[in-house]
Coordinates of C-alpha atoms and ligand atoms in Angstrom, one line a residue:
X1 CA -20.0 -25.8 -27.6
X2 CA -22.2 -25.8 -23.8
X3 CA -25.6 -27.2 -25.2
X4 CA -27.0 -24.3 -22.2
X5 CA -25.6 -21.3 -20.9
X6 CA -28.7 -19.9 -19.2
X7 CA -28.5 -18.7 -16.2
X8 CA -30.0 -20.5 -13.5
X9 CA -33.4 -19.3 -12.3
X10 CA -36.2 -20.9 -9.3
X11 CA -39.2 -21.5 -10.6
X12 CA -42.4 -24.1 -10.4
X13 CA -40.1 -26.1 -12.7
X14 CA -36.7 -25.0 -11.7
X15 CA -34.4 -25.3 -8.6
X16 CA -31.2 -23.7 -8.1
X17 CA -29.5 -24.3 -4.9
X18 CA -25.9 -23.0 -4.5
X19 CA -23.2 -25.8 -3.5
X20 CA -21.0 -22.3 -1.9
X21 CA -18.9 -22.4 0.9
X22 CA -16.3 -24.5 2.5
X23 CA -15.0 -27.5 -0.3
X24 CA -12.2 -30.2 0.7
X25 CA -9.6 -29.3 -1.0
X26 CA -5.7 -30.5 -2.2
X27 CA -2.5 -29.6 -3.5
X28 CA -1.6 -33.1 -6.2
X29 CA 1.8 -32.0 -7.7
X30 CA 2.7 -35.4 -8.6
X31 CA -1.3 -36.3 -10.6
X32 CA -1.9 -39.2 -8.4
X33 CA -5.5 -38.3 -6.7
X34 CA -6.7 -40.8 -9.6
X35 CA -5.0 -43.8 -8.1
X36 CA -5.4 -42.6 -4.4
X37 CA -9.4 -42.2 -4.8
X38 CA -9.5 -38.3 -4.8
X39 CA -12.5 -38.6 -7.1
X40 CA -14.7 -40.6 -4.5
X41 CA -14.5 -37.6 -2.4
X42 CA -11.9 -36.7 0.6
X43 CA -12.0 -35.4 3.7
X44 CA -8.7 -35.2 5.0
X45 CA -7.5 -31.3 2.8
X46 CA -7.6 -28.0 4.1
X47 CA -11.7 -26.5 4.2
X48 CA -11.7 -23.7 1.4
X49 CA -14.2 -21.4 0.3
X50 CA -16.0 -21.1 -2.8
X51 CA -16.0 -19.2 -4.5
X52 CA -12.6 -17.7 -4.3
X53 CA -8.8 -18.1 -5.9
X54 CA -6.8 -20.5 -3.4
X55 CA -4.1 -18.5 -3.3
X56 CA -4.4 -15.6 -0.9
X57 CA -5.2 -17.8 1.3
X58 CA -1.7 -19.3 2.0
X59 CA 0.8 -17.6 4.3
X60 CA 3.5 -20.0 2.3
X61 CA 4.8 -18.9 -0.6
X62 CA 4.8 -22.8 -2.4
X63 CA 1.5 -23.0 -1.8
X64 CA 1.0 -19.6 -3.6
X65 CA 2.2 -19.9 -6.0
X66 CA 1.6 -24.1 -6.7
X67 CA 1.2 -24.5 -10.4
X68 CA -0.4 -28.5 -11.5
X69 CA -3.9 -30.3 -10.4
X70 CA -5.7 -30.1 -7.6
X71 CA -9.2 -30.4 -6.5
X72 CA -11.9 -29.7 -4.5
X73 CA -14.6 -32.2 -3.1
X74 CA -17.8 -31.9 -1.6
X75 CA -21.0 -33.8 -0.7
X76 CA -24.0 -32.5 -1.2
X77 CA -28.1 -34.3 0.0
X78 CA -30.3 -34.6 -3.0
X79 CA -34.0 -35.0 -2.1
X80 CA -35.8 -37.6 -3.3
X81 CA -38.4 -35.0 -5.0
X82 CA -36.2 -34.4 -7.5
X83 CA -36.6 -37.7 -9.0
X84 CA -37.4 -37.4 -12.7
X85 CA -36.0 -34.0 -12.9
X86 CA -32.4 -33.5 -15.1
X87 CA -29.7 -33.4 -12.3
X88 CA -26.6 -31.0 -13.9
X89 CA -24.4 -29.0 -12.2
X90 CA -23.2 -25.8 -12.9
X91 CA -19.6 -24.4 -12.3
X92 CA -19.4 -20.8 -12.9
X93 CA -15.7 -20.7 -13.4
X94 CA -12.9 -23.0 -13.0
X95 CA -9.6 -22.1 -13.7
X96 CA -8.1 -23.4 -16.4
X97 CA -9.1 -26.5 -17.4
X98 CA -11.0 -29.5 -14.8
X99 CA -12.6 -32.5 -14.9
X100 CA -16.0 -33.3 -13.2
X101 CA -16.6 -36.8 -11.3
X102 CA -19.8 -37.3 -9.0
X103 CA -20.3 -40.6 -6.5
X104 CA -16.4 -41.7 -8.1
X105 CA -18.2 -41.6 -12.2
X106 CA -16.2 -39.1 -14.5
X107 CA -18.8 -37.2 -15.8
X108 CA -17.1 -34.6 -18.1
X109 CA -14.2 -32.1 -18.7
X110 CA -13.9 -28.3 -19.5
X111 CA -11.1 -26.4 -20.9
X112 CA -11.8 -22.4 -20.0
X113 CA -10.6 -21.1 -16.9
X114 CA -13.7 -17.9 -17.2
X115 CA -17.0 -19.6 -18.5
X116 CA -19.1 -21.4 -17.1
X117 CA -19.7 -25.7 -17.5
X118 CA -22.6 -27.8 -16.9
X119 CA -22.3 -31.1 -15.8
X120 CA -25.6 -33.6 -16.3
X121 CA -25.4 -35.6 -13.9
X122 CA -29.0 -37.5 -13.3
X123 CA -27.7 -40.8 -14.1
X124 CA -25.0 -40.8 -11.4
X125 CA -27.0 -38.9 -8.4
X126 CA -28.4 -41.4 -5.7
X127 CA -32.1 -39.3 -4.6
X128 CA -32.8 -39.3 -0.7
X129 CA -28.9 -40.0 -0.1
X130 CA -25.3 -37.8 0.5
X131 CA -23.3 -37.6 -2.9
X132 CA -19.9 -36.8 -3.5
X133 CA -18.8 -34.0 -6.0
X134 CA -15.1 -33.6 -6.9
X135 CA -13.3 -31.5 -9.1
X136 CA -9.8 -31.8 -10.6
X137 CA -8.3 -28.6 -12.4
X138 CA -5.4 -27.8 -13.2
X139 CA -4.0 -24.1 -14.3
X140 CA -0.9 -24.5 -16.0
X141 CA 0.0 -21.7 -19.1
X142 CA 0.0 -23.0 -22.6
X143 CA 1.4 -21.4 -25.9
X144 CA -2.0 -23.1 -26.7
X145 CA -4.6 -22.7 -24.0
X146 CA -6.2 -19.4 -22.6
X147 CA -4.9 -16.6 -21.8
X148 CA -1.2 -18.1 -23.5
X149 CA 1.7 -18.7 -21.3
X150 CA 4.6 -21.0 -20.4
X151 CA 4.7 -23.3 -17.1
X152 CA 8.0 -23.4 -16.2
X153 CA 9.3 -26.6 -14.1
X154 CA 12.4 -24.9 -11.5
X155 CA 15.8 -26.3 -10.3
X156 CA 13.5 -27.5 -7.0
X157 CA 11.1 -29.7 -9.2
X158 CA 7.9 -27.4 -8.4
X159 CA 6.2 -25.8 -11.4
X160 CA 6.2 -22.0 -12.1
X161 CA 3.9 -19.9 -14.2
X162 CA 4.8 -17.4 -16.9
X163 CA 2.4 -15.3 -18.2
X164 CA 2.1 -13.2 -20.6
X165 CA -0.5 -11.6 -19.6
X166 CA -0.8 -8.6 -16.8
X167 CA -2.6 -10.3 -14.0
X168 CA -1.8 -12.8 -11.1
X169 CA -2.5 -15.7 -12.5
X170 CA -5.3 -16.8 -9.6
X171 CA -6.8 -20.0 -9.4
X172 CA -9.4 -22.2 -8.8
X173 CA -13.3 -22.8 -7.8
X174 CA -13.8 -18.3 -9.1
X175 CA -17.2 -18.7 -9.5
X176 CA -20.4 -19.8 -7.6
X177 CA -21.4 -23.4 -7.9
X178 CA -25.1 -24.3 -8.5
X179 CA -27.1 -27.8 -8.4
X180 CA -30.3 -28.0 -10.9
X181 CA -32.9 -30.1 -11.3
X182 CA -35.1 -29.4 -14.6
X183 CA -37.8 -30.9 -16.1
X184 CA -36.9 -33.6 -18.1
X185 CA -37.9 -31.1 -21.0
X186 CA -37.4 -27.9 -21.1
X187 CA -35.7 -24.6 -22.8
X188 CA -32.1 -24.4 -23.7
X189 CA -31.7 -21.0 -24.8
X190 CA -33.3 -18.2 -26.3
X191 CA -32.1 -14.6 -28.6
X192 CA -33.1 -11.8 -29.3
X193 CA -33.3 -9.0 -32.2
X194 CA -34.5 -5.7 -32.1
X195 CA -36.1 -2.9 -34.2
X196 CA -36.8 0.1 -32.4
X197 CA -38.3 3.4 -33.5
X198 CA -40.3 6.0 -30.9
X199 CA -43.5 5.2 -30.7
X200 CA -42.7 0.7 -31.1
X201 CA -40.0 -1.7 -30.6
X202 CA -40.0 -5.1 -31.8
X203 CA -38.7 -8.2 -30.0
X204 CA -37.8 -10.8 -32.4
X205 CA -37.4 -14.2 -30.4
X206 CA -35.8 -17.4 -30.5
X207 CA -36.8 -19.7 -28.5
X208 CA -34.1 -23.3 -28.5
X209 CA -35.4 -26.6 -26.4
X210 CA -34.3 -30.3 -25.9
X211 CA -37.7 -31.2 -27.1
X212 CA -40.5 -30.3 -29.8
X213 CA -43.1 -28.3 -27.9
X214 CA -45.3 -25.0 -28.2
X215 CA -44.1 -22.3 -26.8
X216 CA -45.9 -18.6 -25.3
X217 CA -44.3 -16.1 -24.9
X218 CA -44.8 -12.7 -22.6
X219 CA -43.2 -9.7 -22.5
X220 CA -43.8 -7.6 -19.3
X221 CA -42.5 -4.0 -18.3
X222 CA -41.1 -2.8 -15.1
X223 CA -44.7 -2.5 -13.4
X224 CA -45.7 -6.2 -14.0
X225 CA -47.4 -5.2 -16.9
X226 CA -48.0 -7.7 -20.0
X227 CA -46.6 -5.6 -22.4
X228 CA -47.3 -8.1 -25.3
X229 CA -47.7 -11.4 -25.9
X230 CA -47.2 -14.1 -28.8
X231 CA -46.9 -18.2 -29.4
X232 CA -44.1 -19.9 -31.2
X233 CA -40.5 -21.4 -31.4
X234 CA -39.8 -17.5 -32.5
X235 CA -41.4 -14.7 -33.4
X236 CA -42.2 -10.9 -32.8
X237 CA -43.1 -9.2 -29.5
X238 CA -44.4 -5.6 -30.2
X239 CA -44.7 -2.6 -27.5
X240 CA -46.2 0.4 -28.8
X241 CA -45.2 3.4 -26.7
X242 CA -42.1 1.5 -25.1
X243 CA -39.2 2.2 -22.5
X244 CA -36.4 1.9 -24.5
X245 CA -33.3 0.5 -22.3
X246 CA -30.7 3.6 -22.8
X247 CA -27.3 4.7 -21.1
X248 CA -27.4 5.6 -18.1
X249 CA -31.0 5.4 -18.3
X250 CA -32.0 1.8 -18.1
X251 CA -35.3 0.1 -18.6
X252 CA -35.8 -4.0 -18.3
X253 CA -38.7 -6.0 -19.5
X254 CA -38.9 -9.6 -18.5
X255 CA -39.1 -12.2 -21.5
X256 CA -41.1 -15.4 -20.0
X257 CA -41.1 -18.2 -21.8
X258 CA -43.7 -21.5 -21.1
X259 CA -42.3 -24.8 -23.2
X260 CA -46.1 -26.5 -23.6
X261 CA -46.5 -30.0 -24.5
X262 CA -50.7 -31.6 -24.8
X263 CA -51.6 -27.6 -23.4
X264 CA -49.5 -28.3 -20.5
X265 CA -47.0 -26.4 -19.0
X266 CA -43.6 -28.5 -18.7
X267 CA -41.1 -25.5 -17.9
X268 CA -40.7 -21.6 -17.8
X269 CA -37.9 -19.0 -18.1
X270 CA -38.0 -15.5 -17.2
X271 CA -35.0 -13.1 -18.0
X272 CA -34.4 -9.0 -18.0
X273 CA -33.6 -8.2 -21.5
X274 CA -33.3 -4.4 -23.2
X275 CA -35.3 -2.6 -25.6
X276 CA -32.6 -0.9 -27.4
X277 CA -30.3 -1.3 -30.8
X278 CA -26.8 -1.0 -31.4
X279 CA -24.8 0.6 -34.4
X280 CA -21.8 1.4 -35.7
X281 CA -22.2 3.8 -38.5
X282 CA -19.0 5.6 -39.8
X283 CA -17.4 7.1 -37.1
X284 CA -19.8 6.7 -34.8
X285 CA -21.1 4.1 -32.1
X286 CA -24.7 4.5 -31.6
X287 CA -27.1 3.9 -29.2
X288 CA -31.3 3.5 -30.2
X289 CA -29.9 4.9 -33.3
X290 CA -28.3 7.7 -30.9
X291 CA -24.5 9.0 -30.9
X292 CA -22.6 7.3 -27.6
X293 CA -19.5 8.9 -26.6
X294 CA -17.3 5.8 -24.4
X295 CA -16.2 6.3 -21.2
X296 CA -15.0 3.8 -18.4
X297 CA -12.2 1.7 -18.2
X298 CA -9.9 -1.7 -18.4
X299 CA -11.5 -3.5 -15.3
X300 CA -10.1 -6.8 -13.3
X301 CA -12.1 -9.4 -11.4
X302 CA -9.4 -9.0 -8.0
X303 CA -9.6 -8.1 -5.0
X304 CA -7.6 -8.5 -1.8
X305 CA -8.2 -12.4 0.0
X306 CA -10.0 -13.9 -2.5
X307 CA -8.0 -13.1 -6.1
X308 CA -10.0 -13.7 -8.9
X309 CA -13.5 -14.6 -6.9
X310 CA -16.8 -13.3 -7.9
X311 CA -17.7 -10.3 -4.8
X312 CA -21.1 -9.5 -5.2
X313 CA -20.1 -6.9 -2.2
X314 CA -16.4 -5.7 -4.6
X315 CA -19.4 -5.5 -7.7
X316 CA -21.0 -3.3 -6.4
X317 CA -18.6 -0.9 -5.3
X318 CA -16.6 -1.3 -8.5
X319 CA -20.8 0.3 -10.5
X320 CA -21.2 2.9 -7.3
X321 CA -17.3 4.0 -8.2
X322 CA -18.4 3.8 -12.2
X323 CA -21.7 6.3 -11.5
X324 CA -20.1 8.2 -8.9
X325 CA -17.1 9.2 -11.5
X326 CA -19.5 9.5 -14.4
X327 CA -18.2 6.1 -16.5
X328 CA -21.1 4.8 -19.0
X329 CA -18.8 1.7 -20.4
X330 CA -16.1 -0.9 -19.5
X331 CA -14.7 -3.2 -21.0
X332 CA -14.7 -6.8 -19.3
X333 CA -10.1 -7.1 -19.4
X334 CA -9.0 -9.8 -20.5
X335 CA -11.9 -12.2 -19.8
X336 CA -15.7 -12.7 -19.7
X337 CA -16.7 -11.6 -15.6
X338 CA -19.6 -13.5 -14.1
X339 CA -22.7 -13.3 -15.1
X340 CA -23.9 -11.1 -12.4
X341 CA -21.5 -8.2 -13.0
X342 CA -23.4 -8.1 -16.6
X343 CA -26.8 -8.0 -14.6
X344 CA -25.7 -5.0 -12.5
X345 CA -24.9 -3.4 -16.0
X346 CA -27.9 -3.9 -17.8
X347 CA -29.9 -2.2 -14.8
X348 CA -27.4 0.5 -14.5
X349 CA -27.6 1.1 -18.1
X350 CA -23.5 0.5 -18.4
X351 CA -22.3 -0.9 -21.6
X352 CA -20.0 -3.6 -21.4
X353 CA -17.1 -4.6 -23.9
X354 CA -17.1 -7.7 -23.3
X355 CA -13.6 -9.7 -23.9
X356 CA -12.3 -13.9 -24.1
X357 CA -9.9 -14.5 -22.3
X358 CA -7.6 -15.2 -25.6
X359 CA -4.6 -12.3 -23.6
X360 CA -1.2 -13.4 -24.1
X361 CA -1.3 -13.6 -28.1
X362 CA 2.6 -12.1 -28.1
X363 CA 5.2 -12.9 -28.0
X364 CA 6.8 -8.9 -26.9
X365 CA 4.6 -9.8 -24.0
X366 CA 6.2 -12.5 -23.3
X367 CA 9.7 -11.3 -23.4
X368 CA 8.0 -8.3 -20.7
X369 CA 8.3 -10.7 -19.0
X370 CA 11.0 -12.2 -19.9
X371 CA 10.2 -14.6 -23.1
X372 CA 11.4 -15.2 -26.6
X373 CA 12.1 -12.6 -29.9
X374 CA 9.4 -14.1 -32.2
X375 CA 5.6 -13.4 -34.0
X376 CA 3.9 -15.3 -31.7
X377 CA 1.3 -16.6 -35.1
X378 CA 3.8 -18.4 -35.9
X379 CA 4.3 -20.9 -33.6
X380 CA 3.2 -24.0 -34.5
X381 CA 0.9 -24.4 -31.1
X382 CA -1.5 -22.1 -33.1
X383 CA -3.9 -24.3 -34.9
X384 CA -4.5 -25.9 -30.8
X385 CA -4.7 -23.1 -29.9
X386 CA -7.2 -21.7 -32.8
X387 CA -10.1 -24.3 -31.1
X388 CA -10.1 -23.7 -27.6
X389 CA -10.1 -19.6 -29.2
X390 CA -13.0 -19.6 -31.6
X391 CA -14.4 -22.6 -29.0
X392 CA -14.5 -19.7 -25.9
X393 CA -15.5 -17.0 -28.5
X394 CA -19.0 -18.8 -29.1
X395 CA -19.4 -19.2 -26.1
X396 CA -18.8 -16.3 -24.2
X397 CA -21.3 -15.1 -27.1
X398 CA -23.7 -17.9 -25.8
X399 CA -23.4 -17.0 -22.5
X400 CA -24.2 -13.4 -23.0
X401 CA -25.8 -12.2 -26.1
X402 CA -28.9 -11.8 -24.2
X403 CA -27.5 -8.8 -22.3
X404 CA -28.8 -4.8 -23.3
X405 CA -25.3 -3.6 -21.9
X406 CA -23.4 -6.0 -24.6
X407 CA -21.9 -2.9 -26.9
X408 CA -19.6 -5.4 -28.4
X409 CA -17.3 -8.7 -28.6
X410 CA -13.2 -7.6 -27.9
X411 CA -12.2 -11.1 -29.7
X412 CA -8.1 -10.9 -28.5
X413 CA -6.1 -8.0 -26.7
X414 CA -2.9 -7.3 -28.0
X415 CA -1.9 -9.6 -30.2
X416 CA 0.5 -9.7 -32.5
X417 CA -1.3 -8.2 -36.0
X418 CA 2.1 -6.7 -37.7
X419 CA 3.1 -9.9 -39.1
X420 CA 1.9 -12.4 -42.4
X421 CA 0.9 -15.2 -39.8
X422 CA -1.7 -13.4 -38.0
X423 CA -4.0 -12.4 -40.9
X424 CA -4.7 -15.7 -41.7
X425 CA -5.4 -16.3 -37.8
X426 CA -7.7 -13.2 -38.0
X427 CA -9.8 -13.8 -41.2
X428 CA -10.6 -17.6 -39.8
X429 CA -11.8 -15.4 -36.5
X430 CA -13.9 -13.4 -38.0
X431 CA -15.5 -15.2 -40.6
X432 CA -16.3 -18.4 -37.6
X433 CA -17.7 -16.0 -35.5
X434 CA -19.8 -13.6 -38.0
X435 CA -23.1 -15.3 -37.5
X436 CA -22.7 -16.6 -33.5
X437 CA -24.3 -13.3 -32.7
X438 CA -28.3 -13.1 -34.2
X439 CA -27.9 -9.3 -33.1
X440 CA -24.9 -9.0 -35.0
X441 CA -23.2 -6.7 -33.0
X442 CA -19.5 -5.3 -33.3
X443 CA -16.2 -7.1 -33.4
X444 CA -13.4 -6.1 -32.5
X445 CA -9.7 -6.8 -30.7
X446 CA -7.3 -4.4 -28.7
X447 CA -4.6 -3.0 -31.2
X448 CA -1.4 -2.9 -28.6
X449 CA 1.9 0.3 -29.4
X450 CA 4.1 -2.4 -31.7
X451 CA 0.3 -2.4 -33.8
X452 CA 0.6 1.1 -35.1
X453 CA -2.1 2.6 -38.0
X454 CA 1.5 1.5 -40.2
X455 CA 2.9 -1.4 -38.8
X456 CA -0.7 -3.4 -38.2
X457 CA -1.6 -6.0 -40.7
X458 CA -4.7 -6.5 -40.0
X459 CA -6.5 -3.0 -39.6
X460 CA -9.4 -5.1 -42.2
X461 CA -11.4 -6.9 -39.6
X462 CA -12.8 -4.6 -36.5
X463 CA -15.6 -2.8 -36.8
X464 CA -13.7 -0.3 -34.8
X465 CA -10.7 0.2 -33.2
X466 CA -9.3 -0.5 -29.9
X467 CA -5.9 1.4 -29.1
X468 CA -3.6 0.8 -26.1
X469 CA -1.0 3.1 -25.8
X470 CA 1.4 4.4 -23.0
X471 CA 3.1 7.2 -24.3
X472 CA 3.8 8.5 -21.2
X473 CA 4.9 5.8 -19.4
X474 CA 6.1 2.4 -21.2
X475 CA 8.1 5.4 -23.2
X476 CA 8.5 9.2 -24.0
X477 CA 7.9 9.1 -20.1
X478 CA 8.3 12.0 -17.0
X479 CA 9.7 15.3 -18.3
X480 CA 10.0 13.6 -22.1
X481 CA 6.1 13.2 -21.9
X482 CA 5.7 16.1 -24.4
X483 CA 7.0 13.9 -27.5
X484 CA 4.8 11.3 -26.2
X485 CA 1.9 13.6 -27.5
X486 CA 3.1 14.0 -30.3
X487 CA 4.1 11.1 -31.3
X488 CA 0.7 9.8 -30.7
X489 CA -0.9 13.0 -32.6
X490 CA 1.4 12.2 -35.4
X491 CA 0.0 8.3 -35.6
X492 CA -3.8 9.7 -34.9
X493 CA -3.1 11.9 -37.8
X494 CA -2.5 9.3 -40.6
X495 CA -5.4 7.2 -38.7
X496 CA -7.2 11.1 -39.8
X497 CA -5.7 11.0 -43.7
X498 CA -6.5 7.2 -44.1
X499 CA -9.8 6.0 -45.9
X500 CA -11.1 4.2 -42.2
X501 CA -13.7 5.7 -41.9
X502 CA -14.5 3.7 -38.0
X503 CA -15.0 4.4 -34.9
X504 CA -11.8 4.6 -32.6
X505 CA -12.0 3.8 -28.3
X506 CA -8.3 4.4 -26.4
X507 CA -8.8 1.2 -24.9
X508 CA -5.9 1.6 -22.1
X509 CA -3.6 4.7 -21.7
X510 CA -2.3 5.3 -18.4
X511 CA 0.3 5.7 -14.8
X512 CA 1.3 3.5 -11.9
X513 CA 0.7 5.5 -8.9
X514 CA 1.5 5.3 -5.9
X515 CA -1.7 6.6 -3.8
X516 CA 0.0 9.2 -1.7
X517 CA 2.8 9.7 -3.4
X518 CA 3.0 14.0 -3.9
X519 CA 5.1 15.8 -5.9
X520 CA 5.6 19.2 -7.5
X521 CA 6.5 19.6 -9.2
X522 CA 5.6 15.8 -10.7
X523 CA 7.5 12.8 -11.2
X524 CA 6.1 9.3 -12.5
X525 CA 4.7 7.4 -9.8
X526 CA 3.1 10.7 -8.1
X527 CA -1.2 11.4 -8.6
X528 CA 0.1 14.5 -9.6
X529 CA 1.9 13.1 -12.8
X530 CA -1.1 10.7 -13.1
X531 CA -3.0 13.8 -13.8
X532 CA -0.2 15.1 -16.0
X533 CA -0.9 11.9 -18.2
X534 CA -4.2 11.7 -18.3
X535 CA -4.7 16.0 -18.9
X536 CA -2.3 14.6 -21.8
X537 CA -4.1 12.6 -23.4
X538 CA -7.6 14.0 -22.9
X539 CA -6.1 17.2 -24.9
X540 CA -5.6 14.9 -28.0
X541 CA -8.4 13.2 -27.6
X542 CA -10.1 16.4 -27.9
X543 CA -9.0 17.2 -31.1
X544 CA -9.7 14.0 -33.4
X545 CA -13.5 13.6 -33.6
X546 CA -13.3 9.9 -35.0
X547 CA -12.4 9.0 -31.3
X548 CA -15.5 8.5 -29.5
X549 CA -14.5 6.5 -26.1
X550 CA -12.0 6.6 -23.5
X551 CA -10.9 4.2 -20.7
X552 CA -8.3 4.6 -19.0
X553 CA -6.8 2.0 -17.6
X554 CA -7.5 0.7 -15.1
X555 CA -10.4 1.4 -12.5
X556 CA -8.5 0.1 -9.2
X557 CA -4.6 -1.6 -8.8
X558 CA -4.7 -4.8 -9.6
X559 CA -2.4 -7.5 -8.5
X560 CA -0.2 -9.5 -11.2
X561 CA 3.0 -12.0 -10.8
X562 CA 6.1 -10.4 -9.7
X563 CA 8.9 -8.8 -11.2
X564 CA 10.8 -5.9 -11.6
X565 CA 8.3 -3.6 -13.3
X566 CA 5.3 -4.4 -10.5
X567 CA 5.8 -2.7 -7.1
X568 CA 2.8 -5.5 -5.2
X569 CA 0.8 -5.7 -8.8
X570 CA 0.1 -2.3 -11.3
X571 CA -0.6 0.6 -10.1
X572 CA -2.3 2.3 -12.8
X573 CA -5.7 2.0 -11.0
X574 CA -7.7 5.4 -10.6
X575 CA -8.9 3.8 -7.6
X576 CA -6.6 1.4 -5.4
X577 CA -7.2 -1.7 -4.9
X578 CA -9.3 -1.3 -1.7
X579 CA -11.7 1.1 -3.6
X580 CA -10.8 4.9 -2.4
X581 CA -10.0 7.2 -4.7
X582 CA -6.6 8.6 -6.2
X583 CA -6.9 12.1 -6.8
X584 CA -6.4 11.8 -10.1
X585 CA -10.1 10.0 -9.8
X586 CA -11.4 13.4 -9.0
X587 CA -9.6 14.9 -11.9
X588 CA -11.8 12.4 -14.3
X589 CA -15.1 13.2 -12.6
X590 CA -15.2 16.3 -13.5
X591 CA -14.0 16.4 -16.8
X592 CA -16.9 13.2 -17.2
X593 CA -19.4 14.4 -15.6
X594 CA -19.3 18.0 -18.1
X595 CA -19.4 15.7 -21.2
X596 CA -22.9 15.2 -22.2
X597 CA -24.2 11.2 -23.7
X598 CA -22.7 12.0 -27.3
X599 CA -19.8 14.0 -26.8
Ligands
GCB601 C1 -1.4 -3.6 -21.6 C2 -2.0 -5.1 -21.1 C3 -3.2 -5.1 -20.0 C4 -1.7 -4.6 -19.0 C5 -1.3 -2.7 -19.1 C6 0.1 -2.8 -17.9 O1 -1.7 -3.2 -22.9 O2 -3.1 -5.1 -22.4 O3 -3.1 -5.9 -19.1 O4 -1.5 -4.7 -17.2 O5 -0.5 -2.9 -20.4 O6 0.2 -1.5 -17.1 O7 1.1 -2.4 -19.1

């Protein structure tokens, strides 16, 4: 687990300089970079933008599909006034595993392509001089890693990935790189929990630091007025007549933490938080004790040219589209997104189901793309996989716990839960993660079609259910869609009859739709069929009280591996990949804007 995953800030004690821009880039297909001294930096590579996935910049297929080791290198100047401070380089994401070098010295390695990690480089840097950072990255897929897949060797000697998941293996430095200078004695983390009533809210806080110290804490409202103060490493901040953070009606307070030694402030960290509670009661999802019906999307970080790079412009557009259509939530399918996404959601009052990159834990998913037919959790890779899985759950919760927008943690997408081998795996995962979130937000995973009410052996674990269902598309499609509806109702009748009194959210359903394809009467792939499929699901949702949310797949079209099931990617978006509406978006907008919040 990372020591600190606090998002970088600039103040009197902390400096944050982005190392984004052009880096030098090289493929290393035979893994000889280390022998050739690339850890010392190089200047004979390709100029590669950061943050970005390297893939779609290339015009030749070998480069776009490149699988194996690759390197980035950049020089940076470190001013003498940083001497005596803790110098760190923070990588927002490197897909999927990385080794960091500074001035030739190996600093650390990291596994996991969707979460940040920090290299402590104070002992390796030179002040008042140019320094070189190099990073060796590897983008192979394995069954014992997240997300799961295989790496194949083609007869021509090239490597290729076989992802057990349906999104392109975009690779590289997909998020910003930060050069940080922190005081030697510094705050490493903080967390909050909340009690709220109509006229009072209490923030219980807890701070960690790399030293023994005193702490002063202020809570400041949006007008800059101090709403509460406290002292000590943990304590309470009580606000009378608080303005609560509510869904689509967000209000943020700033928590300002000072680390003090001998009466002198040595560090300060401030962050925006929202005063609100989250609970599951019976089949209701409650925010501030009030029921919320989720409407929104599964999404991807995906756009043209830069692939999976975080792009503030795309995110701004996506947030506007979600507001326009009347969404109040999304799932960060199938990996934790860039921190700035959660900051947006905090400000817009949008709830997030935060998902760890545990996807592809199902051999049927592999066979969808030509794989094997066995239980995923019987595999010899499971012990190693589990270590990485729980490690990334820890880091995700550590990184995102202070966002008011985070509603719940999704610990896996569509695992194979219909076999006995899944039970010990998920028993351990749910036990080991129970205390990670001080707020104890609900934990869940998505269940796919094979994991029906009858077949899943893991229904005891989630605090609420996320169902991914595709009648009308992957089965009972086209003219047979009425049978798809009947099947869905039959399954939901079983849920209803059972003693499971927990909310069910439909976290995926949809139809691939080619924008501009119109047909009367509808056929699959036409804009008309996408609307008919959504209408069918909505009729079903409206018939069952315990369904507490609808998140069709996907907000926008996105890139996948090529194959006979995909025409230039997955087209189940309500919006195109360039974020323009399909006809179904107008249909959904009407429905969602009519539904009350607690529908
Ligand atoms: C799923 C997966 C998602 C796919 C989707 C589809 O069940 O969770 O990653 O993209 O189906 O469209 O096939």
